Coordinates of C-alpha atoms and ligand atoms in Angstrom, one line a residue:
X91 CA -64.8 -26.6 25.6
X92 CA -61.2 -27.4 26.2
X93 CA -58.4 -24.4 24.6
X94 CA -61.9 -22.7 22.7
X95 CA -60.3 -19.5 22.6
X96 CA -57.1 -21.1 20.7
X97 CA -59.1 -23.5 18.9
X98 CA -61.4 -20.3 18.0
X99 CA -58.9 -18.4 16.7
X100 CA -56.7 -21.1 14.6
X101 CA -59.9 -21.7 13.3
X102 CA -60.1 -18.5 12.1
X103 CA -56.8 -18.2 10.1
X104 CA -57.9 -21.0 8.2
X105 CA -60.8 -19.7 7.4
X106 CA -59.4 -16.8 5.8
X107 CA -56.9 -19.0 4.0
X108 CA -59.7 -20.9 2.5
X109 CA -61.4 -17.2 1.6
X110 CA -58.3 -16.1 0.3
X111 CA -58.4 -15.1 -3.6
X112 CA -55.0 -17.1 -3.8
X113 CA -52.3 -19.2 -2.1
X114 CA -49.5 -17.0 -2.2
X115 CA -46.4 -15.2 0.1
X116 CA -49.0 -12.9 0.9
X117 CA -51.9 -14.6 2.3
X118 CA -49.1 -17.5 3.8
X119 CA -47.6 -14.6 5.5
X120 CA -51.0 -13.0 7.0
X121 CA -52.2 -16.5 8.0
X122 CA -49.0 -17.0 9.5
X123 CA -49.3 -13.7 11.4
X124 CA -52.5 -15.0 12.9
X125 CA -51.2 -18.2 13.8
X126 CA -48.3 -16.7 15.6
X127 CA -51.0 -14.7 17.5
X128 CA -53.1 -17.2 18.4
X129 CA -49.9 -19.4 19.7
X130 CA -48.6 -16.4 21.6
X131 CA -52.2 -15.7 23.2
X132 CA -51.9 -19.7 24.2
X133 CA -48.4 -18.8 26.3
X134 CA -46.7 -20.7 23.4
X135 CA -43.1 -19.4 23.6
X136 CA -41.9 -17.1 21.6
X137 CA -39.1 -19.2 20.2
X138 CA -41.0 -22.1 19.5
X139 CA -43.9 -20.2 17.5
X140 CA -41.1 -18.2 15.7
X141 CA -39.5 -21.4 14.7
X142 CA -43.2 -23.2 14.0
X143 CA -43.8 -20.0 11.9
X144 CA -40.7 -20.1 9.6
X145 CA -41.6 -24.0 9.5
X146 CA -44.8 -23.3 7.5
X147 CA -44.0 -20.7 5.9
X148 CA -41.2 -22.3 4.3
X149 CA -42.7 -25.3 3.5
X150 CA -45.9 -23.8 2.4
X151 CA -43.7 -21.3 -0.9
X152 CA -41.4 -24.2 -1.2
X153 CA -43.1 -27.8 -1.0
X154 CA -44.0 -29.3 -3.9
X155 CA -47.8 -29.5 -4.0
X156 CA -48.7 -33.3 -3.4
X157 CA -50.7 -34.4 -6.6
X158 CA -54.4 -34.6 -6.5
X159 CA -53.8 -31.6 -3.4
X160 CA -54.8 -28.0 -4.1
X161 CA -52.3 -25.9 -2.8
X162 CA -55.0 -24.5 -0.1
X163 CA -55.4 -28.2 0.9
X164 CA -51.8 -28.5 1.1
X165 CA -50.9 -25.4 3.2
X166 CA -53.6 -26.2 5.8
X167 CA -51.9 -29.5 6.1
X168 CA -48.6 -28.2 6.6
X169 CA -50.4 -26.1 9.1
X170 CA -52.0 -29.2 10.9
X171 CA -48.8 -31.4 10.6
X172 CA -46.3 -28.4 12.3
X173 CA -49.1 -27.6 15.3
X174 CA -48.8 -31.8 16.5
X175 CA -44.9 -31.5 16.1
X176 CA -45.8 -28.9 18.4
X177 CA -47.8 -30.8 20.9
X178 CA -45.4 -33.5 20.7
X179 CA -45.8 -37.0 21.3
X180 CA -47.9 -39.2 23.7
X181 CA -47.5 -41.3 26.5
X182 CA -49.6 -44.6 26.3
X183 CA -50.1 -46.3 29.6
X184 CA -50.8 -49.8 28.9
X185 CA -54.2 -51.5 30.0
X186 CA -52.5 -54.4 32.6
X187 CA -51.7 -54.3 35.5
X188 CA -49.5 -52.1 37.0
X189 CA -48.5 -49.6 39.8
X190 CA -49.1 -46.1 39.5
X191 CA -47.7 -43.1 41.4
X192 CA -49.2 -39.9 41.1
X193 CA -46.8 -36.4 42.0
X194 CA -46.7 -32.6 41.3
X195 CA -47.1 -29.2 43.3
X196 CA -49.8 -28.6 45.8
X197 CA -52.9 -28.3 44.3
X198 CA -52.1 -29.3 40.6
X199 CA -55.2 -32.1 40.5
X200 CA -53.1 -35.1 42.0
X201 CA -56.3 -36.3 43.5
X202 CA -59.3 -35.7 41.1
X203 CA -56.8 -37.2 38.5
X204 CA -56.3 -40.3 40.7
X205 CA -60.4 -40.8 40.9
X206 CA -60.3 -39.8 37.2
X207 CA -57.4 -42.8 36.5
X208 CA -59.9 -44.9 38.4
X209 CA -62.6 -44.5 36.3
X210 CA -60.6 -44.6 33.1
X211 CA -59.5 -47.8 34.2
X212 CA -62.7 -49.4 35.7
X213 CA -64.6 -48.0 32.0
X214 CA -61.8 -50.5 30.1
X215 CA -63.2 -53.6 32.4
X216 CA -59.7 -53.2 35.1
X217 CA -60.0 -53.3 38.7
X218 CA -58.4 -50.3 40.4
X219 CA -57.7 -49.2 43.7
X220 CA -56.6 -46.3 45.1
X221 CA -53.8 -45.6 48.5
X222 CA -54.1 -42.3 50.1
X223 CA -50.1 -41.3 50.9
X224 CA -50.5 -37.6 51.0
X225 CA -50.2 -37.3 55.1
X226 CA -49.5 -33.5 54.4
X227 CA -52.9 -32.1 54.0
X228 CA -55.5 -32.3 56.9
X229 CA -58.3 -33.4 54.9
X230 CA -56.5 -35.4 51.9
X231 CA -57.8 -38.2 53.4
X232 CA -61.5 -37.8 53.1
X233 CA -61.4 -36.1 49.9
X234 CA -60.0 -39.3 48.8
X235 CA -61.9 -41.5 50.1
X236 CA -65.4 -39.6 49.2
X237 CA -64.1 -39.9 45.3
X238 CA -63.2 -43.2 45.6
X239 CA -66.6 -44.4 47.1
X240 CA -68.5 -42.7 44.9
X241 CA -67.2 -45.0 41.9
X242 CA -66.6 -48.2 44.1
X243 CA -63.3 -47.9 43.8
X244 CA -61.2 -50.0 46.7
X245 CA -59.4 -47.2 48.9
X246 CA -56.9 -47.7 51.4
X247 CA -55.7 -45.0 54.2
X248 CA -54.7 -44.3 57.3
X249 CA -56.5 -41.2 59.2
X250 CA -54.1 -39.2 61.1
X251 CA -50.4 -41.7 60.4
X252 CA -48.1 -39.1 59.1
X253 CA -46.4 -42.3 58.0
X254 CA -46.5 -42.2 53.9
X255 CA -44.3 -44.9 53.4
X256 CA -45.9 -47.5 55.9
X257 CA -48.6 -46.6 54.5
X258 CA -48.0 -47.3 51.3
X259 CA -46.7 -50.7 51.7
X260 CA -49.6 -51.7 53.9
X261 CA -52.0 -50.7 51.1
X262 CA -50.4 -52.2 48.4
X263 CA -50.7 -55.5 50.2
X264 CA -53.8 -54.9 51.1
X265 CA -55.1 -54.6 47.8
X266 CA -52.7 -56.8 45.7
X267 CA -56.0 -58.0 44.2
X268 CA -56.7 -55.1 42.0
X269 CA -55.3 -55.1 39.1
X270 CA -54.1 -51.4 38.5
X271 CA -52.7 -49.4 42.0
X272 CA -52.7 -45.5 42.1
X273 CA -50.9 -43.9 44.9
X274 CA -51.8 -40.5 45.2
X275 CA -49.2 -38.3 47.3
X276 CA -48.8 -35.2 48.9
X277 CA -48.0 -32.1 46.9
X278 CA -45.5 -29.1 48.3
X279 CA -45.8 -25.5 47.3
X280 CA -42.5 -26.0 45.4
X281 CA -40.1 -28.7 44.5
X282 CA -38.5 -28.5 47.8
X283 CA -36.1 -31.3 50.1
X284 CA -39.1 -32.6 51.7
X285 CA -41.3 -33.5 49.0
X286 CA -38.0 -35.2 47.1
X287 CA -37.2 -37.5 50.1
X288 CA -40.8 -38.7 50.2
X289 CA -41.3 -39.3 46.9
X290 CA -37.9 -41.4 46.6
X291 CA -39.2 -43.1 49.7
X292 CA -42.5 -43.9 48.4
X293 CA -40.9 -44.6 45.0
X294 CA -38.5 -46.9 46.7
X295 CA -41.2 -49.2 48.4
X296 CA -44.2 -48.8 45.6
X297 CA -41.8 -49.7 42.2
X298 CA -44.3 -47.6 40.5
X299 CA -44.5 -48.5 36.9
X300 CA -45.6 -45.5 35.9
X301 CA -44.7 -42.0 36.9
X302 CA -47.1 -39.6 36.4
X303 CA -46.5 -35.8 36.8
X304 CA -49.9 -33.7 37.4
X305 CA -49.5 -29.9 35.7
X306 CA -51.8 -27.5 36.0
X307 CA -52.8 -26.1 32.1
X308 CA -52.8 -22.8 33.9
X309 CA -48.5 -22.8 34.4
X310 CA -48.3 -22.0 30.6
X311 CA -44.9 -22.5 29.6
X312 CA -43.6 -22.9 32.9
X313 CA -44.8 -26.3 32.5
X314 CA -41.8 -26.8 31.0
X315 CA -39.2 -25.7 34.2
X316 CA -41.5 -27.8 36.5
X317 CA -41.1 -31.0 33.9
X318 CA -37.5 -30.4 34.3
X319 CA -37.2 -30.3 37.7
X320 CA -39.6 -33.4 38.4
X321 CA -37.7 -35.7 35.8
X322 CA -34.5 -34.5 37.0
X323 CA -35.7 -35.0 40.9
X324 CA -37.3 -39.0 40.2
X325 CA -37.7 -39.1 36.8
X326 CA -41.3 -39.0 35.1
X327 CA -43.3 -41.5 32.4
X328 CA -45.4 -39.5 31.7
X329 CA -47.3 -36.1 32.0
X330 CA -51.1 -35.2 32.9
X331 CA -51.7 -31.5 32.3
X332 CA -54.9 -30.5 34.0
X333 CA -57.4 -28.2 34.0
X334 CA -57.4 -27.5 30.4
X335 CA -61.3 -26.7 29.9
X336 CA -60.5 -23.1 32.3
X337 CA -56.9 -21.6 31.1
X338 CA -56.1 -19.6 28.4
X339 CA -52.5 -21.0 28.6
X340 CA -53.2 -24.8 27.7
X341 CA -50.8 -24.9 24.6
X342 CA -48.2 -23.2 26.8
X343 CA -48.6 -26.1 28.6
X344 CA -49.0 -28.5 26.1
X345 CA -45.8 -27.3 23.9
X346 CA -43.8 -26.6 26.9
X347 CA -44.2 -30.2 28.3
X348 CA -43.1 -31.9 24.7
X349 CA -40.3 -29.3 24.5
X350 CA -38.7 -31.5 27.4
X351 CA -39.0 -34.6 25.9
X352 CA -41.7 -35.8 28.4
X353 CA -44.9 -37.6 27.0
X354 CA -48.3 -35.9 28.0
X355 CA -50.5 -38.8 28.9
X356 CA -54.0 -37.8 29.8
X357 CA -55.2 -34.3 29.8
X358 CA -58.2 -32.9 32.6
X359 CA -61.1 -31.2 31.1
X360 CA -62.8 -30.7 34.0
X361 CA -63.9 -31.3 37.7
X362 CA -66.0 -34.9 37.3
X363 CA -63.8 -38.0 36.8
X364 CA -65.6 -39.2 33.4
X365 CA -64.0 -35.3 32.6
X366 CA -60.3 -37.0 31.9
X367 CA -59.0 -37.9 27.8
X368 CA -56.7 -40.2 26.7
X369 CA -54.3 -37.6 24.7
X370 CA -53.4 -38.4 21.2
X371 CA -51.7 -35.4 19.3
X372 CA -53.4 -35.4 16.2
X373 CA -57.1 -36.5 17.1
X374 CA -56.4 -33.3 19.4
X375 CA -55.2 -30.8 16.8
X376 CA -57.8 -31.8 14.4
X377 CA -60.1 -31.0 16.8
X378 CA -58.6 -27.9 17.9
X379 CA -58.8 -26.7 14.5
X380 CA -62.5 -27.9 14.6
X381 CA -61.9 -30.3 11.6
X382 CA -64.4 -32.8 13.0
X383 CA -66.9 -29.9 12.5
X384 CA -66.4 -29.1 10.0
X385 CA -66.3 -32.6 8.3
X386 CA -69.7 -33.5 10.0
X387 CA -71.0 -29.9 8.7
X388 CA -69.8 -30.6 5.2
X389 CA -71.0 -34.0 5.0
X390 CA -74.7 -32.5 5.8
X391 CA -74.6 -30.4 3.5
X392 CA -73.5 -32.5 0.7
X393 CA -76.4 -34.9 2.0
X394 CA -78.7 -32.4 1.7
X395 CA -77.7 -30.3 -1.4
X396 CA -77.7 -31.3 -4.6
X397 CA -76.0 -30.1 -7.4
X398 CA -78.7 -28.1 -9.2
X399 CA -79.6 -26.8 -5.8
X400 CA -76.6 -24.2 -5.7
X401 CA -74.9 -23.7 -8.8
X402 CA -71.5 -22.6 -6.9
X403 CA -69.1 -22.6 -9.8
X404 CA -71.5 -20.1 -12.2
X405 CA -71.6 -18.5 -9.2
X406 CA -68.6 -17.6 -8.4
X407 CA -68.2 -16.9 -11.8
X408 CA -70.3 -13.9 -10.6
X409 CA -73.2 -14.6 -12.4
X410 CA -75.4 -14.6 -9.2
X411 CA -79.2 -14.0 -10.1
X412 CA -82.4 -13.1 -8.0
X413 CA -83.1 -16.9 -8.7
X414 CA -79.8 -18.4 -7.4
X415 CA -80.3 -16.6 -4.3
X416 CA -83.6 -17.6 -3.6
X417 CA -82.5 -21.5 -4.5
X418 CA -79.4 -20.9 -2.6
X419 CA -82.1 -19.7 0.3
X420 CA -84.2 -22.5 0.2
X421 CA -81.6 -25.0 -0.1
X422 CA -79.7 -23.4 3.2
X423 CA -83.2 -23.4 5.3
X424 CA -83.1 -27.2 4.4
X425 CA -79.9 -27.7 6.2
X426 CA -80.7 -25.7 9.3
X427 CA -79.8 -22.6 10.8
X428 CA -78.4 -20.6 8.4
X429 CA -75.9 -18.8 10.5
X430 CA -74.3 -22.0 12.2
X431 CA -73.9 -23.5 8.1
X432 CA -72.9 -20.6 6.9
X433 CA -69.7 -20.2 9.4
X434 CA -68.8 -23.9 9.4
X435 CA -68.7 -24.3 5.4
X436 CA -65.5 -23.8 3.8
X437 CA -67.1 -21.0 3.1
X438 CA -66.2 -19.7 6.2
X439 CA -64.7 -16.2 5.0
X440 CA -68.6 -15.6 3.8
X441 CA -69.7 -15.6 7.5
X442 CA -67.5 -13.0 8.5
X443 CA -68.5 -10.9 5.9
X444 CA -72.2 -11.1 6.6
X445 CA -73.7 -9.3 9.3
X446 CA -76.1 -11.0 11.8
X447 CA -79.2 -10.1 10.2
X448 CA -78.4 -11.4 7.3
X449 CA -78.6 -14.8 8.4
X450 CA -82.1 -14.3 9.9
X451 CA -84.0 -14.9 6.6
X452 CA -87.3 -17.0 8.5
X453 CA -89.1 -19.0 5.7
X454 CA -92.0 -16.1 6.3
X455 CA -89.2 -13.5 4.8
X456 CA -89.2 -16.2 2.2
X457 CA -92.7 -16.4 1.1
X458 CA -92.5 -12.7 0.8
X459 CA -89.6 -12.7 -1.4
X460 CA -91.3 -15.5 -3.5
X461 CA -94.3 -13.2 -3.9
X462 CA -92.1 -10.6 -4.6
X463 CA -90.1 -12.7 -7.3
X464 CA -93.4 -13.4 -9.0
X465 CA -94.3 -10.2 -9.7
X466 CA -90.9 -9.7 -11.8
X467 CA -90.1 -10.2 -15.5
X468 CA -87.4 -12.8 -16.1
X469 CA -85.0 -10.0 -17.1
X470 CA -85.4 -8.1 -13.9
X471 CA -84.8 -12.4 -12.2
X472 CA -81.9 -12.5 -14.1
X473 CA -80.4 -9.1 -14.0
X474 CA -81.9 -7.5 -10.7
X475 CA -79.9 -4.0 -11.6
X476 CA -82.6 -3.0 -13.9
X477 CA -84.7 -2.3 -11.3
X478 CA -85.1 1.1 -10.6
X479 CA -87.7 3.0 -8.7
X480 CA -90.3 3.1 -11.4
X481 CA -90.4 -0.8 -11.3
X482 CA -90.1 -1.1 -8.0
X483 CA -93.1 0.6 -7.7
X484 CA -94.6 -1.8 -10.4
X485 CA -93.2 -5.2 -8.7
X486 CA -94.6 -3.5 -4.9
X487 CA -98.4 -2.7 -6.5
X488 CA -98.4 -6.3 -8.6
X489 CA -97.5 -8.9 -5.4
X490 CA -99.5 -6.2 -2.7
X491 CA -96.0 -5.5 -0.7
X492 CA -94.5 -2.1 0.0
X493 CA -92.1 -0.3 -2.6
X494 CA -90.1 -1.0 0.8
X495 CA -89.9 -4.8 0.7
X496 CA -88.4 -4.6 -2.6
X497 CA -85.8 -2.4 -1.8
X498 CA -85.0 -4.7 0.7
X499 CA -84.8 -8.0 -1.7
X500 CA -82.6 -6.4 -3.4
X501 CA -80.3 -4.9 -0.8
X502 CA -80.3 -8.2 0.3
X503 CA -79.5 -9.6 -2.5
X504 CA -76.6 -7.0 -3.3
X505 CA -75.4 -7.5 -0.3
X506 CA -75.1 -11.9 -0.9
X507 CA -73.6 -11.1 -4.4
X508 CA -70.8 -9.2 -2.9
X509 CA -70.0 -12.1 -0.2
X510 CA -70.2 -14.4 -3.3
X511 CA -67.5 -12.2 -5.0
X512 CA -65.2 -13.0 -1.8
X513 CA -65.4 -16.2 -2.3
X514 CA -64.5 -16.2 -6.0
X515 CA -61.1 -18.6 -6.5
X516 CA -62.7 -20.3 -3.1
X517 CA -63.2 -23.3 -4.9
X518 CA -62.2 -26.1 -1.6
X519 CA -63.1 -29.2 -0.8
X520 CA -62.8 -29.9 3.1
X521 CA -63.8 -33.4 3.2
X522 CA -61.9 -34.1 0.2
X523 CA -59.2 -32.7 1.7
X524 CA -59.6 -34.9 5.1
X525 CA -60.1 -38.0 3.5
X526 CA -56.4 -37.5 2.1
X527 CA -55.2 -36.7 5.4
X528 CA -56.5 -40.1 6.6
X529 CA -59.3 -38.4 9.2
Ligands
GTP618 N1 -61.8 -27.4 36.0 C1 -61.0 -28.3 36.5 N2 -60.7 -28.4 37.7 C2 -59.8 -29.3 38.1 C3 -59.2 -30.2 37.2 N3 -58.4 -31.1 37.9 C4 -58.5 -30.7 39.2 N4 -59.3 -29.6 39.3 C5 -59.6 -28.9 40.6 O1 -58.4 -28.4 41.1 C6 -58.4 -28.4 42.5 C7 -57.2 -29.1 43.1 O2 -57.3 -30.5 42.7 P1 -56.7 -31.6 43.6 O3 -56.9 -32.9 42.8 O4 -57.2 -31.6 45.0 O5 -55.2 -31.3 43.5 P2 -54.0 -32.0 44.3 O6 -52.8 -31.9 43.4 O7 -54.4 -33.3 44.8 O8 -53.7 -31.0 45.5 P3 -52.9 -31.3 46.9 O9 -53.3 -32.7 47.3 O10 -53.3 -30.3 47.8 O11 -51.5 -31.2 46.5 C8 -59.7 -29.0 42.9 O12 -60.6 -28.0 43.2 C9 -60.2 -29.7 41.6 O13 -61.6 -29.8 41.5 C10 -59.6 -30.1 35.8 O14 -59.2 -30.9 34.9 N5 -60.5 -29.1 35.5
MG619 MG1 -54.3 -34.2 46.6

């Protein structure tokens, strides 16, 4: 998964602001706190997550709580809205034809992004082709060219030319019947005289149409310096940031890029050129944030629960019964392993709270507990602290279990009524929530 650990952990603020008893400075503040942390762990820089930080907070104590919003809703929002303004904006490259030139540093995925272009393209119906002009690096060549087979991609170089330029303008005539050219070049250690005069050169015969700069996700913030220094050098349309799916430091990369103005195209995710994405800021946050999960997870449930399955408002009233657990039970083994619903629902502060065991309630533990249940007195269903040792004793001998199975009903059950408590004031509509977002 692309940025899981940041995705994992913004995830987890949320949760805890959807757990949270109530919005107020308090809980905005901790949630903020793990926001910042989560940014900081990213190689988001400092100033911009201080600044991203005061942002919510600010907004969150002093906006005006949109009607029809609950002010959860509405700080999760703000917290959605500041983390694109973040990300900044994106560049589209059209689908017509068109010239592109690929550049960056040595190594940064010029060349897997090139076969990745070409398979982006050929997907949307185009007809690209691909000209080798990285004369640097024995071996460019075939790697190339071995991509480019593989997808039937037209591929023009010259083996052993250190001639870029000539290169370049023989391929381009060569294959003036694609539709979209990519010229892949060399890349240099650094940003040095060399690498500038070629790429002017190159830029000079090819009249590229695009730009594109290939950063490596794992530069963090430095993306930003290298940005700089490329625009400044022969100017950029647009950014690429690669290898996302194995650096910590992807929304380094990601804010650092937009803090120079320059629009991230396409992001890598991987080694296989189906493995590149289109990037669109929000459709990326909300996924970050697992959003999409959520809303799929939610809509299950909704599917599959009715209302008199779980009776979640008497319940968080606190009034939580022998008999709305077992219902809750049975209604949760409906939907599927419990442990998976149980950490996506809104409900998400509950998972925390529960240990792993508790989610491993097999539909044998549930026959027992429905033996166990028939054995009791409607009192004892409805107020399960009567139960002491004598009718424990009575329940075990009358459904044929151990006194021990009882005691661990109802140490199960204690233990479900205090996550309920948590969750008191929880009362959160995701979906609701994403359907006035417009996702
Ligand atoms: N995991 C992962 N690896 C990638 C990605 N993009 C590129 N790589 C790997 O990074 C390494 C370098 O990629 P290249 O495409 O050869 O980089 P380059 O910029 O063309 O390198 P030079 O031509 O030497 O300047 C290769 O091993 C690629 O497989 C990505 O998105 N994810
Ligand atoms: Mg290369």
């Amino acid at each position: 998964m692309v940025m899981d650990k940041l995705g994992s952990s913004l995830q987890d603020a949320l949760k805890k602001l959807v757990g949270a008893g109530r919005i107020d400075e308090r809980t905005v503040t901790e949630v903020v706190k793990d926001i910042q942390r989560a940014l900081l762990q990213a190689d988001v820089n400092v100033k911009l997550v201080m600044k991203m930080s005061s942002h919510i907070k600010e907004r969150a104590l002093k906006e005006e709580v949109p009607p029809g919003m609950n002010p959860r809703e509405h700080v999760i929002k703000i917290v959605y809205q500041e983390l694109i303004s973040i990300v900044g904006r994106s560049a589209d490259i059209p689908l017509k034809p068109q010239t592109i030139m690929m550049i960056g540093l040595q190594g940064s995925g010029k060349t897997t992004t090139t076969s990745k272009l070409s398979r982006y393209f050929q997907r949307k119906g185009m007809k690209p082709a691909v000209i080798c002009a990285d004369t640097f690096r024995p071996g460019a060549y075939q790697q190339l060219k071995t991509l480019c087979d593989k997808l039937n991609v037209p591929f023009y170089g010259e083996v052993g030319n250190p001639d870029a330029v000539g290169i370049v303008e023989r391929g381009l005539a060569e294959l003036e019947k694609n539709d979209v050219l990519i010229v892949d070049t060399a890349g240099r250690h650094s940003l040095e005289a060399d690498l500038i005069d070629e790429m002017e050169q190159i830029h000079e015969i090819a009249q590229p149409d695009y730009k594109l700069l290939v950063l490596d996700g794992a530069i963090g913030q430095q993306a930003s310096e290298q940005a700089r220094a490329f625009n400044d050098s022969i100017g950029i349309s647009g950014v690429v940031i690669s290898k996302l799916d194995g650096t910590a430091k992807g929304g380094g990369a990601l804010s650092a890029v937009s803090e120079t103005n320059s629009a991230i195209a396409f992001i890598g995710v991987g080694e296989t050129p189906d493995d590149l994405e289109k990037f669109e800021p929000d459709r990326f946050i909300s996924r970050l944030l697992g959003m999409g999960d959520i809303k799929s997870l939610i809509e299950k449930a909704e599917e599959t629960l009715s209302e008199e399955d779980i009776d979640m408002e008497a319940m968080m009233r606190g009034r939580f019964t022998l008999k709305d657990m077992y219902s809750q039970l049975e209604a949760m083994n409906k939907m599927g392993p419990m442990k998976q619903i149980m950490q996506m629902l809104p409900l998400g502060g509950m998972g925390a709270k529960l240990s792993d065991d508790a989610y491993k309630v097999t539909e044998d533990k549930m026959k027992g507990y429905r033996v166990l249940m028939d054995s009791m007195t409607d009192e004892e269903l409805l107020n399960p602290r009567l139960i002491g040792s004598a009718r424990i004793k009575r329940i075990s001998m009358g459904s044929g279990s151990s006194p021990d199975a009882v005691r661990e009903l109802l140490k199960y059950h204690k233990m479900m009524q205090n996550a309920m408590k948590g969750l008191r004031g929880g009362k959160f509509n995701m979906q609701k929530m994403m359907k006035k977002m417009g996702m």
